[in-house]
Short mmCIF file of C-alpha atoms in Angstrom, two decimals:
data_model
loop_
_atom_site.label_atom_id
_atom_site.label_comp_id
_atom_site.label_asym_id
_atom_site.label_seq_id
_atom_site.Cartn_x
_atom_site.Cartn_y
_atom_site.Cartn_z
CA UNK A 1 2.57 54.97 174.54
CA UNK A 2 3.72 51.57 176.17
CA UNK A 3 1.01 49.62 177.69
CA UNK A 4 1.43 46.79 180.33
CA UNK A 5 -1.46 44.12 180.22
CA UNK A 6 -1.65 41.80 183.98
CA UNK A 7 -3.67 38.65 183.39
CA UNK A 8 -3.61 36.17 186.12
CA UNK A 9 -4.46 32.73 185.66
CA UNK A 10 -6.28 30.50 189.16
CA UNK A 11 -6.79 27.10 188.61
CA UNK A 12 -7.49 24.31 191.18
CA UNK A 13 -8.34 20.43 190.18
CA UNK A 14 -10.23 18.12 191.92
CA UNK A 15 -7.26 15.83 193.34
CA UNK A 16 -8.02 12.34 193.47
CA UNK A 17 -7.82 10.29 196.71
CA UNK A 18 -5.62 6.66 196.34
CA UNK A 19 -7.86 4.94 194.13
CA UNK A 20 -7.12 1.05 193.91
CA UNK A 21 -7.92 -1.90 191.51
CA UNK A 22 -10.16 -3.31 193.76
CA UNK A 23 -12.34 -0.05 194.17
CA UNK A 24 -13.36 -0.52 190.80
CA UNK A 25 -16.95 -1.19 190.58
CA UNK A 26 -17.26 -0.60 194.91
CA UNK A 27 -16.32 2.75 195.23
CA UNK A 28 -17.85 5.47 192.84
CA UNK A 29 -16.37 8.83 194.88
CA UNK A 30 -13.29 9.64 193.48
CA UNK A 31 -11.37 12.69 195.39
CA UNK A 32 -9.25 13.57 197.88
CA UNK A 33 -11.58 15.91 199.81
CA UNK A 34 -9.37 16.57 202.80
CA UNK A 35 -6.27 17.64 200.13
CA UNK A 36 -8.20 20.01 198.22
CA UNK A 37 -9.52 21.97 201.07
CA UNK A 38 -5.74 21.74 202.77
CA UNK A 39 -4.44 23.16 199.48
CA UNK A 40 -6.97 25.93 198.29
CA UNK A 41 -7.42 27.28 201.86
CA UNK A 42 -3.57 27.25 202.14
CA UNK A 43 -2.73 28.61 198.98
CA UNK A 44 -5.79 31.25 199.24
CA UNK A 45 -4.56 32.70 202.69
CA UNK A 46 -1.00 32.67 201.44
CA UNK A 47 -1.56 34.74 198.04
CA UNK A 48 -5.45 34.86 196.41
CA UNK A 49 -6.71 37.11 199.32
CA UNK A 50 -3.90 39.33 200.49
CA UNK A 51 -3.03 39.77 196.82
CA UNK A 52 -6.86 41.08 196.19
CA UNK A 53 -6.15 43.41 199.00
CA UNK A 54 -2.95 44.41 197.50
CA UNK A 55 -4.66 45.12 193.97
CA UNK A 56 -7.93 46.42 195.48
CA UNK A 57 -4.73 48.98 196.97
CA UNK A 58 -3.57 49.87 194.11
CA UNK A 59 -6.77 50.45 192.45
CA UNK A 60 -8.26 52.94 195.70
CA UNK A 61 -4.84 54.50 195.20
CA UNK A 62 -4.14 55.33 190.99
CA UNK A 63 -7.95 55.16 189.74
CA UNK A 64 -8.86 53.62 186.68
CA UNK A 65 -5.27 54.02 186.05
CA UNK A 66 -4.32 50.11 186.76
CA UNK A 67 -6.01 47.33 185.59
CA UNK A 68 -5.74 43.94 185.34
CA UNK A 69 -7.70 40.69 184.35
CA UNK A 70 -8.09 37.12 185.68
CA UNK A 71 -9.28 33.72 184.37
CA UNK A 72 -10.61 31.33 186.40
CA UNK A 73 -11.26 27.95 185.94
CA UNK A 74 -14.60 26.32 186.93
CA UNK A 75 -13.07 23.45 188.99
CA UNK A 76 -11.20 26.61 191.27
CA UNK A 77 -14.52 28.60 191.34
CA UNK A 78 -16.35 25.78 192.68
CA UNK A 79 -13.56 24.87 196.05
CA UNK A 80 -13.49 28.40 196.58
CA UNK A 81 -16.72 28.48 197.05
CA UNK A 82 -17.03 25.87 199.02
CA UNK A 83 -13.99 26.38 201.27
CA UNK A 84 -13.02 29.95 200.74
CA UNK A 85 -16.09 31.82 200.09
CA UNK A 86 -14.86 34.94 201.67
CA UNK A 87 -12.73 35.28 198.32
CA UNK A 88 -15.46 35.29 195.74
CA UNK A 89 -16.61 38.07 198.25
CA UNK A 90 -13.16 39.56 197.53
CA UNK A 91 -13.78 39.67 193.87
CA UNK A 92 -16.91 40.72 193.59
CA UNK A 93 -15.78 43.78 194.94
CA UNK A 94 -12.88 44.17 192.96
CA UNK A 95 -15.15 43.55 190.08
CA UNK A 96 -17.46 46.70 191.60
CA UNK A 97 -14.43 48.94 190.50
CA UNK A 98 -15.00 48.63 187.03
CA UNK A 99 -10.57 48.15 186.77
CA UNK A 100 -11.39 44.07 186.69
CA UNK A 101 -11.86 41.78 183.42
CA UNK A 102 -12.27 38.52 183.41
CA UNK A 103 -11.24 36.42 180.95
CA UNK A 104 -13.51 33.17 179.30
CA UNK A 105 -11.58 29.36 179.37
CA UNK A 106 -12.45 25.82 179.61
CA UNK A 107 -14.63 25.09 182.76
CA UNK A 108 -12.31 22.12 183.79
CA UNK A 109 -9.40 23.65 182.53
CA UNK A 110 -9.66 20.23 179.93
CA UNK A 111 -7.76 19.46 177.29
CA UNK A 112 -10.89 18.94 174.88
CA UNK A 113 -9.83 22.24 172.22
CA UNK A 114 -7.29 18.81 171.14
CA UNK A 115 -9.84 16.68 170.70
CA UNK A 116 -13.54 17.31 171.04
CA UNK A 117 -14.82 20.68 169.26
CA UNK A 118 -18.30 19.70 170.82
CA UNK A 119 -17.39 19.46 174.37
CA UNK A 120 -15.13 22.18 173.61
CA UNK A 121 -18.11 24.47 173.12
CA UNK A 122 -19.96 23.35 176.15
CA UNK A 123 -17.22 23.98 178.58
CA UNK A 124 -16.56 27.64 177.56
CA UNK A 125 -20.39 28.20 177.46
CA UNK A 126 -20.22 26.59 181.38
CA UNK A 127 -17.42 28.48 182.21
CA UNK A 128 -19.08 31.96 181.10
CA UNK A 129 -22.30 31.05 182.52
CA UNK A 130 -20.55 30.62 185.73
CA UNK A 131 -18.97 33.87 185.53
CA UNK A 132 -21.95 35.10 184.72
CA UNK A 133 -24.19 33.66 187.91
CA UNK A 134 -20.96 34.51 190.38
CA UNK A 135 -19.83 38.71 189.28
CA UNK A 136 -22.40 39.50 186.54
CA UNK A 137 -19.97 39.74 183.70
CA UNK A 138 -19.81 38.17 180.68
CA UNK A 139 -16.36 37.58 179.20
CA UNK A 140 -15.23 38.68 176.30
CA UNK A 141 -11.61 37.76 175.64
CA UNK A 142 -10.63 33.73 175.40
CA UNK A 143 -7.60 32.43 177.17
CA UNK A 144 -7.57 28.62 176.53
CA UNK A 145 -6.01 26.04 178.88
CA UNK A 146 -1.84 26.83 179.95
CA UNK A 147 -2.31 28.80 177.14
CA UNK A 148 -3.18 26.36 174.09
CA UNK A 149 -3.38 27.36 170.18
CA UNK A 150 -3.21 26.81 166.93
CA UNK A 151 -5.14 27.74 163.85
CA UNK A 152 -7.70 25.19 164.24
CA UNK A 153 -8.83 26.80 167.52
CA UNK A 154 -8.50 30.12 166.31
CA UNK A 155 -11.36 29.40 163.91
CA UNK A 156 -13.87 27.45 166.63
CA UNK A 157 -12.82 30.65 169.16
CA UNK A 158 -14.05 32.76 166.52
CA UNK A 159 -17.01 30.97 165.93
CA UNK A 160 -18.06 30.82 169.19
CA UNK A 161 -17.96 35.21 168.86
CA UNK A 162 -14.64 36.25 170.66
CA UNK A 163 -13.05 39.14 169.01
CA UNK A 164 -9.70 38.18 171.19
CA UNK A 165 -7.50 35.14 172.27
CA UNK A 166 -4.14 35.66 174.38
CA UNK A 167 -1.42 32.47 174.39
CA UNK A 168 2.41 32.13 174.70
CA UNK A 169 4.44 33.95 172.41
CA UNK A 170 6.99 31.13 171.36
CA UNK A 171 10.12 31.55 169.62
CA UNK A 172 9.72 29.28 167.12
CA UNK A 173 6.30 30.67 165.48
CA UNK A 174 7.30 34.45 166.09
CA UNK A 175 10.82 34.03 164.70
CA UNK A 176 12.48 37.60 164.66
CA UNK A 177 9.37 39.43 165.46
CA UNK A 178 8.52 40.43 169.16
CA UNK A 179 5.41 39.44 171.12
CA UNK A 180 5.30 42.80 172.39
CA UNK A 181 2.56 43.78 169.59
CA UNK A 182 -1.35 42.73 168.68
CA UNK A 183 -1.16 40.49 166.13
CA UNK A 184 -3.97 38.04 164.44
CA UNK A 185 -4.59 34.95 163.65
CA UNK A 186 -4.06 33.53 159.64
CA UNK A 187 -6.55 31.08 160.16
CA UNK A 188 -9.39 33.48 161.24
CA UNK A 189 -8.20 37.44 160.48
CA UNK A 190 -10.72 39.08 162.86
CA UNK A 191 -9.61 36.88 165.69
CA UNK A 192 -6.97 39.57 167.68
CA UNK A 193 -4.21 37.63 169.31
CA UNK A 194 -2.39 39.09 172.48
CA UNK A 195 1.36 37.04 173.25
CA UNK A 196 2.63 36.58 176.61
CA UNK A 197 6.27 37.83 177.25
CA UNK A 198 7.73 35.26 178.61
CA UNK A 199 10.96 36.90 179.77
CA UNK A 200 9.62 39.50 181.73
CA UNK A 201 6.16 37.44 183.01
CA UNK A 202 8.86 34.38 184.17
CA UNK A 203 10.74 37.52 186.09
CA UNK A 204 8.30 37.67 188.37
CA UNK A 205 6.85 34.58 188.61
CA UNK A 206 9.79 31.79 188.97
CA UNK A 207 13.17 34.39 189.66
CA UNK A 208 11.90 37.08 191.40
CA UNK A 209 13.38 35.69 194.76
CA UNK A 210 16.26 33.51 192.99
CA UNK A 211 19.78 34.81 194.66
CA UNK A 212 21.34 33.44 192.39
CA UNK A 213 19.90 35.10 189.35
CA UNK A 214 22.63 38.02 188.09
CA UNK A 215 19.38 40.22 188.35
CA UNK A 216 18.67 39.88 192.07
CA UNK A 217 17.55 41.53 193.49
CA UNK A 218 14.60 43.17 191.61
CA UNK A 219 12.59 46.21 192.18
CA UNK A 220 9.91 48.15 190.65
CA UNK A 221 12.28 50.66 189.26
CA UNK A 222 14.41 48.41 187.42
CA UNK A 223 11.70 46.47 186.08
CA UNK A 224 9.96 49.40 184.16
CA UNK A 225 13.23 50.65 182.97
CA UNK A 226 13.53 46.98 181.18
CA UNK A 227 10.30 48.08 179.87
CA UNK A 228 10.74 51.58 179.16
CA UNK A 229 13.66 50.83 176.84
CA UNK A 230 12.01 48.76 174.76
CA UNK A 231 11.56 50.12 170.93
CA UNK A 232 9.35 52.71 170.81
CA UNK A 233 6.94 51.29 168.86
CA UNK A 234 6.65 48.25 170.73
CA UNK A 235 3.03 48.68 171.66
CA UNK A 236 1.96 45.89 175.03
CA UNK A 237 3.57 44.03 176.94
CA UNK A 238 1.61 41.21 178.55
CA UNK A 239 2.62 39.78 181.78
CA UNK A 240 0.51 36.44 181.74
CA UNK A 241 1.11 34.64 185.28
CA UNK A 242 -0.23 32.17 187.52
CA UNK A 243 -1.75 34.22 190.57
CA UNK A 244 -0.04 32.22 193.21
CA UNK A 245 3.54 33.91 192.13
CA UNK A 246 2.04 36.30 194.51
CA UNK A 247 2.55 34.92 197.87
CA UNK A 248 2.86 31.59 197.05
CA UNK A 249 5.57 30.59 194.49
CA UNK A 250 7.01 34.16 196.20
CA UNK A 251 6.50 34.28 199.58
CA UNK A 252 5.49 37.89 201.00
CA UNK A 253 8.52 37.73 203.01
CA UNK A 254 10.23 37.72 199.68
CA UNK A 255 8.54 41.50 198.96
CA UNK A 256 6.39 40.35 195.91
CA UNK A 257 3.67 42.56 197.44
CA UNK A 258 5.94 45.27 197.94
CA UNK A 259 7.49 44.89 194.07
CA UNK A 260 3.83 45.11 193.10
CA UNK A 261 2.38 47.89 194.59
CA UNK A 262 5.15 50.33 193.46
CA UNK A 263 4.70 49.48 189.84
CA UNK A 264 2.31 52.02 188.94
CA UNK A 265 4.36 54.52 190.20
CA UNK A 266 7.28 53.73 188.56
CA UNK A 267 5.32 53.16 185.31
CA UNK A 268 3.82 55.99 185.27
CA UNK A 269 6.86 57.92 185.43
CA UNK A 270 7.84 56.35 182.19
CA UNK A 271 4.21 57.11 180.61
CA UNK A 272 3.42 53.55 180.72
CA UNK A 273 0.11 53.02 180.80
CA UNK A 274 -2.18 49.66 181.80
CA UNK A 275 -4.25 48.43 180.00
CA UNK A 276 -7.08 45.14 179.60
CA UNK A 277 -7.08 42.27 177.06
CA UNK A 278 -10.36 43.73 175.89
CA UNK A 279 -9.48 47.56 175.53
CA UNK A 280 -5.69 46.52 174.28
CA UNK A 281 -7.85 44.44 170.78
CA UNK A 282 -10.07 47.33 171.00
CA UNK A 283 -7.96 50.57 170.61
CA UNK A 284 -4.53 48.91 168.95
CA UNK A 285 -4.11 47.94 165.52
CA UNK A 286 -2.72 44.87 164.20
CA UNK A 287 0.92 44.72 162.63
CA UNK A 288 0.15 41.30 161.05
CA UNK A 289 -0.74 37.63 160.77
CA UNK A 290 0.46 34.26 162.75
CA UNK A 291 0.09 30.97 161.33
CA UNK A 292 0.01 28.30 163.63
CA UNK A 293 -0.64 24.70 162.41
CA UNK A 294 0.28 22.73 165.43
CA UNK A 295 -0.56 23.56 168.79
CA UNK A 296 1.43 25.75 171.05
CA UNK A 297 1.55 26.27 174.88
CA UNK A 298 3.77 27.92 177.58
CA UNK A 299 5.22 25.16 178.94
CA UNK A 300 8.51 23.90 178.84
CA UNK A 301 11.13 25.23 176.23
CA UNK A 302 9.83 23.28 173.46
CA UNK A 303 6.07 25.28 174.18
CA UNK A 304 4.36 22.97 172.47
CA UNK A 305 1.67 20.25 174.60
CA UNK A 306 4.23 17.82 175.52
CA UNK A 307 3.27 18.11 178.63
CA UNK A 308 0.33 16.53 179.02
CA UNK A 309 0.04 14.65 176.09
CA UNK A 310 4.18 13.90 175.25
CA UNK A 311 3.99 9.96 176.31
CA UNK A 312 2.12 6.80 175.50
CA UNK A 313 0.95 6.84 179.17
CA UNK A 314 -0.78 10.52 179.13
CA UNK A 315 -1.92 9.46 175.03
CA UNK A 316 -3.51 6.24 176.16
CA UNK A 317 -5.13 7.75 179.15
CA UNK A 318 -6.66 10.74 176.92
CA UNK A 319 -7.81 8.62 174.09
CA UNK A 320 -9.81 6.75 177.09
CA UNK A 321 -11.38 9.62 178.56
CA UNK A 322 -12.64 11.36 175.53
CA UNK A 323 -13.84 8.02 173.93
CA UNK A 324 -17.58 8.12 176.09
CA UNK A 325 -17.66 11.72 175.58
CA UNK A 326 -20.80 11.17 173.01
CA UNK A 327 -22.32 8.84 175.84
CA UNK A 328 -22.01 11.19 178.76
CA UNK A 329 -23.13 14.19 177.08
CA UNK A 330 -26.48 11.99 176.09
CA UNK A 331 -27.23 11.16 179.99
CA UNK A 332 -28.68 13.02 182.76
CA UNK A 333 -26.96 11.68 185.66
CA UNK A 334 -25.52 14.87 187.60
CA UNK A 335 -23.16 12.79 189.67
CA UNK A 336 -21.69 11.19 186.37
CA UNK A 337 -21.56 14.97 184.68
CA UNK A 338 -19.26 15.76 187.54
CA UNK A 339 -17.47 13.49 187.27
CA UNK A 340 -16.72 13.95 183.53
CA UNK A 341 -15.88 17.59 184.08
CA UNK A 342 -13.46 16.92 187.01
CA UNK A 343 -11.62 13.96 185.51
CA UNK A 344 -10.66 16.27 182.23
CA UNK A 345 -8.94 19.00 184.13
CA UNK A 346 -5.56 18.92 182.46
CA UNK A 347 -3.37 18.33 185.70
CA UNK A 348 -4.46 14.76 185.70
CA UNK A 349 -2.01 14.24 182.54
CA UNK A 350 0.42 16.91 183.21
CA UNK A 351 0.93 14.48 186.54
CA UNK A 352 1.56 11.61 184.14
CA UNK A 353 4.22 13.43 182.35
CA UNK A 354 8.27 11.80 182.56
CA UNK A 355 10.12 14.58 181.09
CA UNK A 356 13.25 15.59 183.43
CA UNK A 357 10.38 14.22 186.57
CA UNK A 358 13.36 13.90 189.15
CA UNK A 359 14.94 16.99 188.31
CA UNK A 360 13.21 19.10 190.94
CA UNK A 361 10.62 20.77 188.11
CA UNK A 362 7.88 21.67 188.26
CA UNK A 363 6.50 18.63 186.68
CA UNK A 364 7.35 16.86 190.00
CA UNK A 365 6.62 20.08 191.80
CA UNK A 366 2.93 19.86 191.50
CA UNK A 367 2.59 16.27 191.49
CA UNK A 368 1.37 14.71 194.69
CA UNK A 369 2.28 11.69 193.22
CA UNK A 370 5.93 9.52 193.82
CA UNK A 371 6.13 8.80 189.84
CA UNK A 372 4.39 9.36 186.43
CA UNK A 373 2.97 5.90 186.31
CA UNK A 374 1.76 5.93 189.71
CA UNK A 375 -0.35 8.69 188.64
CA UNK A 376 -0.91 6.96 185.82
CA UNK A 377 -2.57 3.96 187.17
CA UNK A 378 -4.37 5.98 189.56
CA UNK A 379 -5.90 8.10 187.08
CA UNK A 380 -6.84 4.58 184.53
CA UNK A 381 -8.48 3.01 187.84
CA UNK A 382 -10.47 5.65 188.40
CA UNK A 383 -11.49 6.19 184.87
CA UNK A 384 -11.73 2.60 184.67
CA UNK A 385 -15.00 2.92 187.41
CA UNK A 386 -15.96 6.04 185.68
CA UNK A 387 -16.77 3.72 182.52
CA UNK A 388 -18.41 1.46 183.91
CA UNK A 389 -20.93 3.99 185.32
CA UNK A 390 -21.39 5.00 181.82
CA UNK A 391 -21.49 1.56 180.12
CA UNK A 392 -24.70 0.71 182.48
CA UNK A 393 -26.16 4.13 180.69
CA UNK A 394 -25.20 3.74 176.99
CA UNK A 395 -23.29 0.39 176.47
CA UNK A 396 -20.33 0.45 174.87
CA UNK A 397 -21.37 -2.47 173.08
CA UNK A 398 -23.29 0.15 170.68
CA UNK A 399 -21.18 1.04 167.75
CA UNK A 400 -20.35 4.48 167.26
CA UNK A 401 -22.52 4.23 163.95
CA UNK A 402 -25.43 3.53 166.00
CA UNK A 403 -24.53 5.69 169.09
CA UNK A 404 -24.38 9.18 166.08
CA UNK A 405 -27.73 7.80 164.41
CA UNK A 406 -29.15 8.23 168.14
CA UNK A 407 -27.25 11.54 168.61
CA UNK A 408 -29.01 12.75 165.29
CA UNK A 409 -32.63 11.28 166.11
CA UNK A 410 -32.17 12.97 169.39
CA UNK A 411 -31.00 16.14 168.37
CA UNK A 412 -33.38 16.47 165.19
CA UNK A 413 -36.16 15.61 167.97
CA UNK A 414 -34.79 18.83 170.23
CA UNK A 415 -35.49 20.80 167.00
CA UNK A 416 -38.34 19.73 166.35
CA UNK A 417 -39.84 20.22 170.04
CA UNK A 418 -38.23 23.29 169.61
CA UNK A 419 -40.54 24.15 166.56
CA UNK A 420 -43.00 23.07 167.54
CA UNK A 421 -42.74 25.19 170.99
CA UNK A 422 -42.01 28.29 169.01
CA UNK A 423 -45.13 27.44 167.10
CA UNK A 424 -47.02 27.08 169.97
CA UNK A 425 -45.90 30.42 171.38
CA UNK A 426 -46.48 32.08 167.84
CA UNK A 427 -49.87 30.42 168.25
CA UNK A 428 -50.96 31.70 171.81
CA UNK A 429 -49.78 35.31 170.97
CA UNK A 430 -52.36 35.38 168.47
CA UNK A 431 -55.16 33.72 170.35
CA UNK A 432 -53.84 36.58 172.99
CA UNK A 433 -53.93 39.20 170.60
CA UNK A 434 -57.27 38.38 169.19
CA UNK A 435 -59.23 38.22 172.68
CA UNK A 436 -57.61 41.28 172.67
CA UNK A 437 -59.05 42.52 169.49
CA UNK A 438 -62.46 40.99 170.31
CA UNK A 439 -62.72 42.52 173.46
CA UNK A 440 -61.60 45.94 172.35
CA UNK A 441 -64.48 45.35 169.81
CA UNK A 442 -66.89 44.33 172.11
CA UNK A 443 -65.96 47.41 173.83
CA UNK A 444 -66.47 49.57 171.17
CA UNK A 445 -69.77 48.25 170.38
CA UNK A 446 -70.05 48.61 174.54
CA UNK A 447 -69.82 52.27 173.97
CA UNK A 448 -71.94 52.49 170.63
CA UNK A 449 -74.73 50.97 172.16
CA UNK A 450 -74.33 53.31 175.61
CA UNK A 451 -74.49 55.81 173.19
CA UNK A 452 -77.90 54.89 171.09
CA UNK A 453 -79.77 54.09 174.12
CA UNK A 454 -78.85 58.07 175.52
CA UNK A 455 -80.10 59.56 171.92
CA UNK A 456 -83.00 56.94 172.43
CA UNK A 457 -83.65 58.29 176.08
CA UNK A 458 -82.73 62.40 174.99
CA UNK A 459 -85.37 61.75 172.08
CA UNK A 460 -87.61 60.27 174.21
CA UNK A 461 -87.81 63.36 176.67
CA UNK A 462 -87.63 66.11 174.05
CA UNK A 463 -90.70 64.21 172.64
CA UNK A 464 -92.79 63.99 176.01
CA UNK A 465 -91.95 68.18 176.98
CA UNK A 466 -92.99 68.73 173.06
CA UNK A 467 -96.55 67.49 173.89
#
């Protein structure tokens, strides 16, 4: 049986406001406050909530029948609850029907699986923690930022205990095989890899409502016939998609809604099923291995991280960023952690990014900058001030050598306290457990002595009526 897998990705970053040369050192707030509420309570009204309702349909309507997932970045999670809390309300119901996964990721949708395996860590633990605090589920299934992997983030994934990761399934790693199948990774075997279709997610989410496609129009029936006549032993297919295709990059006027909520019924006619990233690495089996030595993504037609990383501008201004990381992680400032998470959210460099910009893409599509280097210099002032703030907590005028020799004091300190608290606990248990012991002895000897004095008192009588 065929099995269709929905994952929908929501991101939002932290826009910056115009941030100027002469700000630097004056001017510590970075955003663009009135932006980000214009755009997440815009783009919310227009797809996030109606399409909950529309899923939250489906799922009153067909059961435990249809399923899908969602990742969500930390960055988005934190405007909408700030500016559209009635949609984390929204979820948490859908959550409540048991038909809703949710998927782990960066917290700041970052970049840092490229660079920094430390800070790597940290944001995926953030990110799950949040998850955790907001629905009360833990995830269990990775999907890295737009997508990213390669073998050497297979094997820090699997260290960090997912069973699953789901990216793009590119042409030029999968060759003649299909992405319609679980496969794993070479790098680290019991690491289950789920591939996005790209032909059929990208019919949906970018030509859905294109006249001009030879396609157009398309409806639920036709759609799960595509499917249907697949191979039969084609096992998934995963339709990986940014949420907003639902109301947003297709209007509702265009019938996206509509397309959606006959789908079930269509594929059920066709005994296709649907199915969760976690239950799809759970019940299938995999048909074999997938090297990947460079990273991959689903962007562009070369799917590799071009970009946000494909020119010296978006190189220089990453090799900046992540060269404090050490420092920051060492302070305590919560203004300057903030910072440090919102400034790696990858749409900072994916603004900086010149390939085919005046095309009409979607490079310059989400850009609410003019050109690549005005985002560019934006971005470099800003992180420019953002430096600074660190410099006057760790100078930069400490050598790395120096600044790991602290990180190692430091951390071999944390485990010692940590010891020596464990000790400590170890230590009052047994202080516990032997006023424990002494007073059930005391107790005892409580009882012994209640007992000698009656004999003594019983004697004593028996004695006197004797006489």
């Amino acid at each position: 049986m065929k099995s269709i897998c929905f994952y929908f990705q929501i991101h939002q970053p932290f826009r910056l406001k115009t941030y100027k040369f002469f700000d630097i050192g004056n001017d510590h707030y970075y955003y663009d406050d009135f932006t980000n509420d214009y755009i997440i309570t815009r783009i919310a009204h227009r797809s996030y909530l109606p399409a909950n309702e529309i899923i939250k349909e489906m799922i009153t309507t067909y059961g435990k029948r249809f399923k899908v997932a969602f990742s969500i970045s930390g960055t988005a999670l934190e405007q909408l609850e700030q500016y559209v809390p009635e949609f984390i309300d929204s979820m948490k119901e859908l959550v409540n029907t048991g038909c809703v996964e949710f998927l782990s990721e960066t917290y700041a949708h970052s970049l840092s699986s490229l660079s920094d395996p430390e800070e790597f860590a940290l944001q995926v633990k953030a990110h799950d923690d949040k998850i955790k605090a907001l629905f009360g589920v833990t995830p269990k299934v990775f999907r890295n930022t737009e997508l990213i992997y390669s073998d050497d983030i297979a094997t820090q994934v699997m260290a960090m205990g997912f069973k699953g990761m789901i990216t793009d399934g590119a042409k030029h790693i999968l060759g003649w095989k299909s992405p319609n199948y679980l496969y794993s990774s070479a790098a680290a075997p019991k690491l289950k890899l789920l591939l996005k279709n790209s032909k059929f997610s990208d019919d949906i989410s970018f030509r859905f409502s294109n006249t001009q496609w030879n396609e157009y129009p398309l409806t639920a029936d036709k759609f799960i016939s595509w499917i249907a006549s697949l191979p039969k032993d084609e096992q998934i297919i995963n339709l990986f998609m940014n949420y907003e295709a639902l109301g947003e990059l297709q209007s509702r006027e265009s019938g996206i809604f509509e397309f959606m909520k006959a789908l079930p019924r269509f594929a059920f006619q066709q005994a296709i099923s649907f199915i969760t990233p976690s239950e799809a690495i759970g019940k299938l089996k995999s048909v074999g291995e997938l090297a990947v030595p460079t990273p991959i993504s689903w962007a562009d037609e070369a799917r590799d991280t071009s970009a946000w990383l494909g020119n010296t501008l978006q190189r220089e201004a990453f090799k900046k960023l992540y060269s404090v990381a050490e420092r920051v992680r060492l302070c305590e400032d919560r203004r300057l952690k903030l910072d440090w998470n919102y400034l790696q959210a990858s749409d900072h460099f994916y603004y900086m990014c010149t390939k085919h910009f005046n095309d009409g893409n979607f490079h310059s599509y989400y850009s609410p900058y003019e050109t690549p280097y005005m985002a560019f210099t934006n971005y470099m002032n800003v992180l420019s001030d953002f430096i600074v703030r660190v410099e006057e907590q760790y100078p930069l005028s400490i050598e790395n050598e120096e600044l790991n020799a602290l990180l190692t004091t430091i951390r071999n300190q944390a485990t010692e306290i940590e010891g020596l608290n464990k000790e400590i606990r170890m230590l009052k248990n047994n202080i516990i457990h032997e006023e424990a012991e002494e007073k059930e002895a005391a107790s005892k000897d409580d009882v012994k002595n209640n007992i000698k004095e009656s004999k003594k008192k019983i004697t004593q009588k028996r004695n006197k009526s004797t006489k």
